[in-house]
Short mmCIF file of C-alpha atoms in Angstrom, two decimals:
data_model
loop_
_atom_site.label_atom_id
_atom_site.label_comp_id
_atom_site.label_asym_id
_atom_site.label_seq_id
_atom_site.Cartn_x
_atom_site.Cartn_y
_atom_site.Cartn_z
CA MET A 1 -249.29 -18.96 -76.37
CA ASN A 2 -245.62 -18.45 -77.08
CA THR A 3 -245.71 -15.24 -79.12
CA LEU A 4 -246.88 -11.70 -78.47
CA SER A 5 -249.07 -11.95 -81.58
CA GLN A 6 -250.93 -14.96 -80.21
CA ARG A 7 -251.46 -13.33 -76.81
CA ILE A 8 -252.75 -10.04 -78.28
CA LYS A 9 -255.14 -11.88 -80.61
CA PHE A 10 -256.41 -13.96 -77.69
CA LEU A 11 -257.11 -10.86 -75.58
CA MET A 12 -258.82 -9.01 -78.43
CA ALA A 13 -261.12 -11.99 -78.96
CA GLN A 14 -262.09 -12.09 -75.28
CA THR A 15 -263.63 -8.62 -75.18
CA ILE A 16 -267.33 -8.04 -75.88
CA PRO A 17 -267.67 -6.51 -78.40
CA LYS A 18 -264.34 -7.71 -79.79
CA THR A 19 -261.63 -5.09 -79.71
CA GLY A 20 -260.49 -3.77 -83.09
CA ILE A 21 -257.08 -2.53 -84.17
CA THR A 22 -258.10 1.14 -84.10
CA GLU A 23 -259.59 0.90 -80.62
CA LEU A 24 -256.52 -0.85 -79.19
CA ALA A 25 -254.26 1.71 -80.84
CA ARG A 26 -256.19 4.57 -79.20
CA ALA A 27 -256.04 2.88 -75.80
CA CYS A 28 -252.26 2.44 -76.06
CA GLY A 29 -251.56 5.85 -77.58
CA VAL A 30 -250.05 4.44 -80.79
CA LYS A 31 -250.93 4.42 -84.49
CA PRO A 32 -252.95 1.49 -85.95
CA PRO A 33 -249.93 0.28 -88.01
CA SER A 34 -248.08 -0.33 -84.74
CA VAL A 35 -250.87 -2.64 -83.53
CA SER A 36 -250.83 -4.37 -86.93
CA ASN A 37 -247.13 -5.06 -86.37
CA TRP A 38 -247.97 -6.63 -83.00
CA LEU A 39 -250.56 -8.89 -84.62
CA ASP A 40 -248.36 -9.79 -87.62
CA GLY A 41 -245.47 -10.82 -85.38
CA LYS A 42 -243.17 -8.02 -86.57
CA THR A 43 -242.99 -6.74 -82.99
CA LYS A 44 -241.69 -9.49 -80.72
CA ASN A 45 -242.09 -7.78 -77.34
CA LEU A 46 -244.04 -4.98 -75.69
CA GLU A 47 -242.20 -2.83 -73.19
CA GLY A 48 -242.66 0.23 -71.02
CA LYS A 49 -245.74 2.39 -71.58
CA ASN A 50 -247.15 0.20 -74.39
CA LEU A 51 -247.03 -2.90 -72.18
CA LEU A 52 -248.58 -1.07 -69.22
CA LEU A 53 -251.43 0.52 -71.20
CA ALA A 54 -252.25 -2.71 -73.09
CA SER A 55 -252.33 -4.83 -69.92
CA ASN A 56 -254.43 -2.20 -68.12
CA PHE A 57 -256.85 -2.00 -71.06
CA PHE A 58 -257.39 -5.77 -71.19
CA LYS A 59 -257.14 -6.10 -67.38
CA CYS A 60 -254.69 -8.95 -67.87
CA ASN A 61 -251.47 -9.92 -66.11
CA GLU A 62 -248.63 -7.72 -67.34
CA GLU A 63 -246.01 -10.48 -67.03
CA TRP A 64 -248.17 -12.90 -69.03
CA LEU A 65 -248.63 -10.34 -71.82
CA ALA A 66 -244.87 -9.67 -71.89
CA THR A 67 -243.55 -13.22 -71.59
CA GLY A 68 -246.43 -15.72 -71.66
CA LYS A 69 -245.58 -16.88 -68.15
CA GLY A 70 -248.40 -17.54 -65.69
CA GLY A 71 -252.07 -17.04 -66.45
CA PRO A 72 -253.57 -14.25 -68.56
CA PHE A 73 -255.99 -12.91 -65.93
CA PRO A 74 -255.52 -12.10 -62.22
CA ASN A 75 -258.49 -14.17 -61.02
CA GLY A 76 -258.36 -16.81 -63.75
CA THR A 77 -261.23 -15.44 -65.84
CA PRO A 78 -261.40 -12.56 -68.32
CA GLN A 79 -262.84 -9.28 -67.06
CA LYS A 80 -264.77 -6.71 -69.05
CA PRO A 81 -262.31 -3.91 -69.82
CA ASN A 82 -262.93 -0.51 -68.28
CA LYS A 83 -263.35 1.31 -71.55
CA SER A 84 -265.63 3.56 -73.46
CA GLU A 85 -267.06 2.26 -76.72
CA LEU A 86 -267.34 3.95 -80.11
CA ASN A 87 -270.44 3.06 -82.12
CA LYS A 88 -270.87 3.28 -85.88
CA ASP A 89 -272.44 6.73 -85.61
CA GLY A 90 -269.38 8.11 -83.87
CA ASP A 91 -271.06 8.43 -80.48
CA VAL A 92 -269.09 7.52 -77.38
CA LEU A 93 -270.49 5.34 -74.60
CA ILE A 94 -268.46 6.11 -71.48
CA SER A 95 -268.92 3.22 -69.07
CA GLN A 96 -268.68 3.20 -65.28
CA PHE A 97 -265.44 2.12 -63.63
CA ASP A 98 -265.65 -1.57 -62.75
CA ALA A 99 -265.03 -1.43 -58.99
CA VAL A 100 -265.61 -5.17 -58.63
CA GLY A 101 -263.20 -6.11 -61.39
CA ALA A 102 -260.57 -3.71 -60.05
CA MET A 103 -259.77 -6.21 -57.29
CA GLY A 104 -260.58 -9.86 -56.72
CA ASP A 105 -263.06 -9.14 -53.91
CA GLY A 106 -264.13 -5.73 -55.18
CA LEU A 107 -263.00 -2.23 -54.34
CA VAL A 108 -264.47 -0.56 -51.26
CA LEU A 109 -265.93 2.88 -52.09
CA ARG A 110 -267.32 4.14 -48.80
CA ASP A 111 -270.47 6.30 -48.68
CA GLN A 112 -271.23 5.88 -52.37
CA SER A 113 -274.85 6.93 -52.92
CA GLY A 114 -275.78 4.93 -56.02
CA ILE A 115 -273.92 4.50 -59.29
CA ILE A 116 -274.00 6.26 -62.65
CA GLU A 117 -273.83 3.36 -65.10
CA SER A 118 -272.80 5.14 -68.29
CA TRP A 119 -272.91 8.29 -70.38
CA LYS A 120 -273.51 8.54 -74.09
CA VAL A 121 -271.93 11.60 -75.69
CA SER A 122 -270.80 12.66 -79.13
CA ARG A 123 -267.15 12.68 -80.12
CA ASP A 124 -267.59 16.41 -80.73
CA TRP A 125 -268.52 16.83 -77.05
CA VAL A 126 -265.35 15.01 -76.01
CA SER A 127 -263.12 17.10 -78.29
CA LYS A 128 -264.63 20.38 -77.04
CA ASN A 129 -264.95 19.56 -73.35
CA VAL A 130 -262.12 17.13 -72.55
CA LYS A 131 -258.93 18.71 -73.79
CA ALA A 132 -256.32 16.34 -72.38
CA HIS A 133 -256.78 12.57 -72.25
CA SER A 134 -254.76 9.48 -73.19
CA GLY A 135 -257.46 8.17 -75.54
CA ILE A 136 -261.24 8.14 -75.77
CA THR A 137 -261.41 4.46 -74.89
CA ASN A 138 -259.56 5.20 -71.62
CA LEU A 139 -262.35 7.44 -70.33
CA CYS A 140 -264.74 6.12 -67.70
CA ILE A 141 -267.28 7.43 -65.22
CA VAL A 142 -266.77 7.22 -61.47
CA THR A 143 -269.66 8.20 -59.21
CA GLY A 144 -268.38 10.50 -56.46
CA PHE A 145 -268.46 9.07 -52.93
CA GLY A 146 -268.17 10.62 -49.48
CA ASP A 147 -267.90 14.32 -48.65
CA SER A 148 -264.13 14.73 -48.35
CA MET A 149 -263.86 16.56 -51.68
CA ARG A 150 -266.70 19.04 -51.15
CA PRO A 151 -267.22 21.68 -52.49
CA MET A 152 -265.44 20.35 -55.61
CA PHE A 153 -268.13 17.67 -55.96
CA ASN A 154 -270.75 15.96 -53.83
CA SER A 155 -271.35 12.29 -53.18
CA GLY A 156 -273.29 10.93 -56.16
CA ASP A 157 -271.88 13.45 -58.66
CA PRO A 158 -270.23 12.23 -61.90
CA LEU A 159 -266.47 12.31 -62.39
CA LEU A 160 -264.70 11.73 -65.69
CA VAL A 161 -261.55 9.65 -65.15
CA ASP A 162 -258.71 8.77 -67.54
CA ILE A 163 -257.66 5.21 -66.65
CA GLY A 164 -254.75 5.38 -69.11
CA ILE A 165 -252.86 7.37 -66.47
CA LYS A 166 -251.42 5.06 -63.82
CA THR A 167 -248.75 7.17 -62.14
CA VAL A 168 -248.67 10.44 -60.20
CA GLU A 169 -246.88 12.48 -62.84
CA PHE A 170 -247.79 15.86 -61.32
CA ASP A 171 -250.06 17.34 -58.66
CA ALA A 172 -253.69 16.67 -59.63
CA ILE A 173 -256.86 14.85 -58.56
CA TYR A 174 -256.48 11.07 -58.81
CA PHE A 175 -258.67 8.02 -58.29
CA PHE A 176 -256.61 5.42 -56.43
CA ARG A 177 -256.62 2.73 -53.78
CA VAL A 178 -254.67 1.94 -50.65
CA GLY A 179 -255.28 -1.69 -49.78
CA ALA A 180 -258.88 -2.51 -50.66
CA GLU A 181 -260.25 1.00 -50.11
CA GLY A 182 -260.75 3.50 -52.92
CA PHE A 183 -260.06 7.23 -52.66
CA ILE A 184 -260.40 10.38 -54.73
CA LYS A 185 -257.92 12.97 -53.53
CA ARG A 186 -255.47 15.58 -54.69
CA LEU A 187 -252.07 13.88 -54.73
CA GLN A 188 -248.87 15.85 -54.22
CA ARG A 189 -245.36 14.42 -54.24
CA ILE A 190 -243.31 15.42 -51.20
CA PRO A 191 -239.56 14.81 -51.76
CA GLY A 192 -238.12 12.48 -49.15
CA ASP A 193 -241.52 11.77 -47.60
CA GLY A 194 -243.92 10.17 -50.09
CA ILE A 195 -247.16 11.22 -51.74
CA ARG A 196 -249.48 13.50 -49.82
CA ALA A 197 -253.24 12.85 -50.14
CA ILE A 198 -255.16 16.12 -49.72
CA SER A 199 -258.93 16.62 -49.36
CA GLU A 200 -260.76 19.74 -50.56
CA ASN A 201 -262.98 19.60 -47.47
CA LYS A 202 -260.92 21.29 -44.75
CA GLY A 203 -262.60 19.10 -42.14
CA TYR A 204 -260.35 16.26 -43.33
CA GLU A 205 -256.64 16.23 -42.57
CA GLY A 206 -254.15 15.26 -45.24
CA TRP A 207 -252.19 12.03 -44.94
CA THR A 208 -249.12 10.51 -46.55
CA ILE A 209 -248.93 7.46 -48.80
CA LYS A 210 -245.70 5.73 -47.81
CA PRO A 211 -243.60 3.58 -50.18
CA ASP A 212 -244.43 0.41 -48.22
CA MET A 213 -248.20 0.84 -48.64
CA ASP A 214 -250.24 -1.22 -51.13
CA PHE A 215 -250.94 1.75 -53.39
CA GLU A 216 -252.30 1.78 -56.96
CA VAL A 217 -253.44 4.64 -59.19
CA PHE A 218 -256.54 3.80 -61.24
CA GLY A 219 -256.57 7.05 -63.18
CA ARG A 220 -256.52 10.84 -63.12
CA VAL A 221 -259.76 12.80 -62.68
CA LEU A 222 -260.16 15.07 -65.71
CA LYS A 223 -263.53 16.67 -65.04
CA VAL A 224 -266.09 16.84 -62.24
CA TRP A 225 -269.65 18.12 -62.00
CA CYS A 226 -270.98 19.57 -58.75
CA SER A 227 -274.72 19.20 -58.22
CA GLU A 228 -277.01 21.66 -56.41
CA ASP A 229 -280.53 21.12 -55.11
CA PHE A 230 -283.24 23.65 -56.01
#
């Protein structure tokens, strides 16, 4: 596949259900006519944020999407995108984060007490309760794990994560990995040192993510729910 148009069409056909122009536009933060230009061959290359968001959405190799070099998928086979789905009634199905697909051998989420598979909400709920996100199709559910972020949330509680955000742009709660282990922490940039990972539970000491570590941001946590037993 020598052209961007061919590669985009191939990726859109691999998803189940097949990805449409409007959905891809939302995921990449662009207008539908821009995606039409990609498909019509008017845009020869994707760069910067558009390339990053498109490759993250399809879970494909960024270099392959940009140049056609190498294979399209990290492990040789297409993966189901981490994305919410819009049905014909306008409802939004927010799917769980695919911890297995995130890495070849799966992502380790220690002390995870079960999994919330999906949420079905109305678009009105999203507009009224989730003020800042990179696109509805970038929202996913992560089930809280461990007790390091108590009392913000407990293990087993639902977290709404925006997987369109892949960098630590400012101090906030992020879902990320170091090596094969997943974490949910407050991340704070420390000039000249690195990124500080901070727990809400004061029984856990903070630690620093150094530049030489195998570090990847999966998304920013937008909303959490803290359960109580009665």
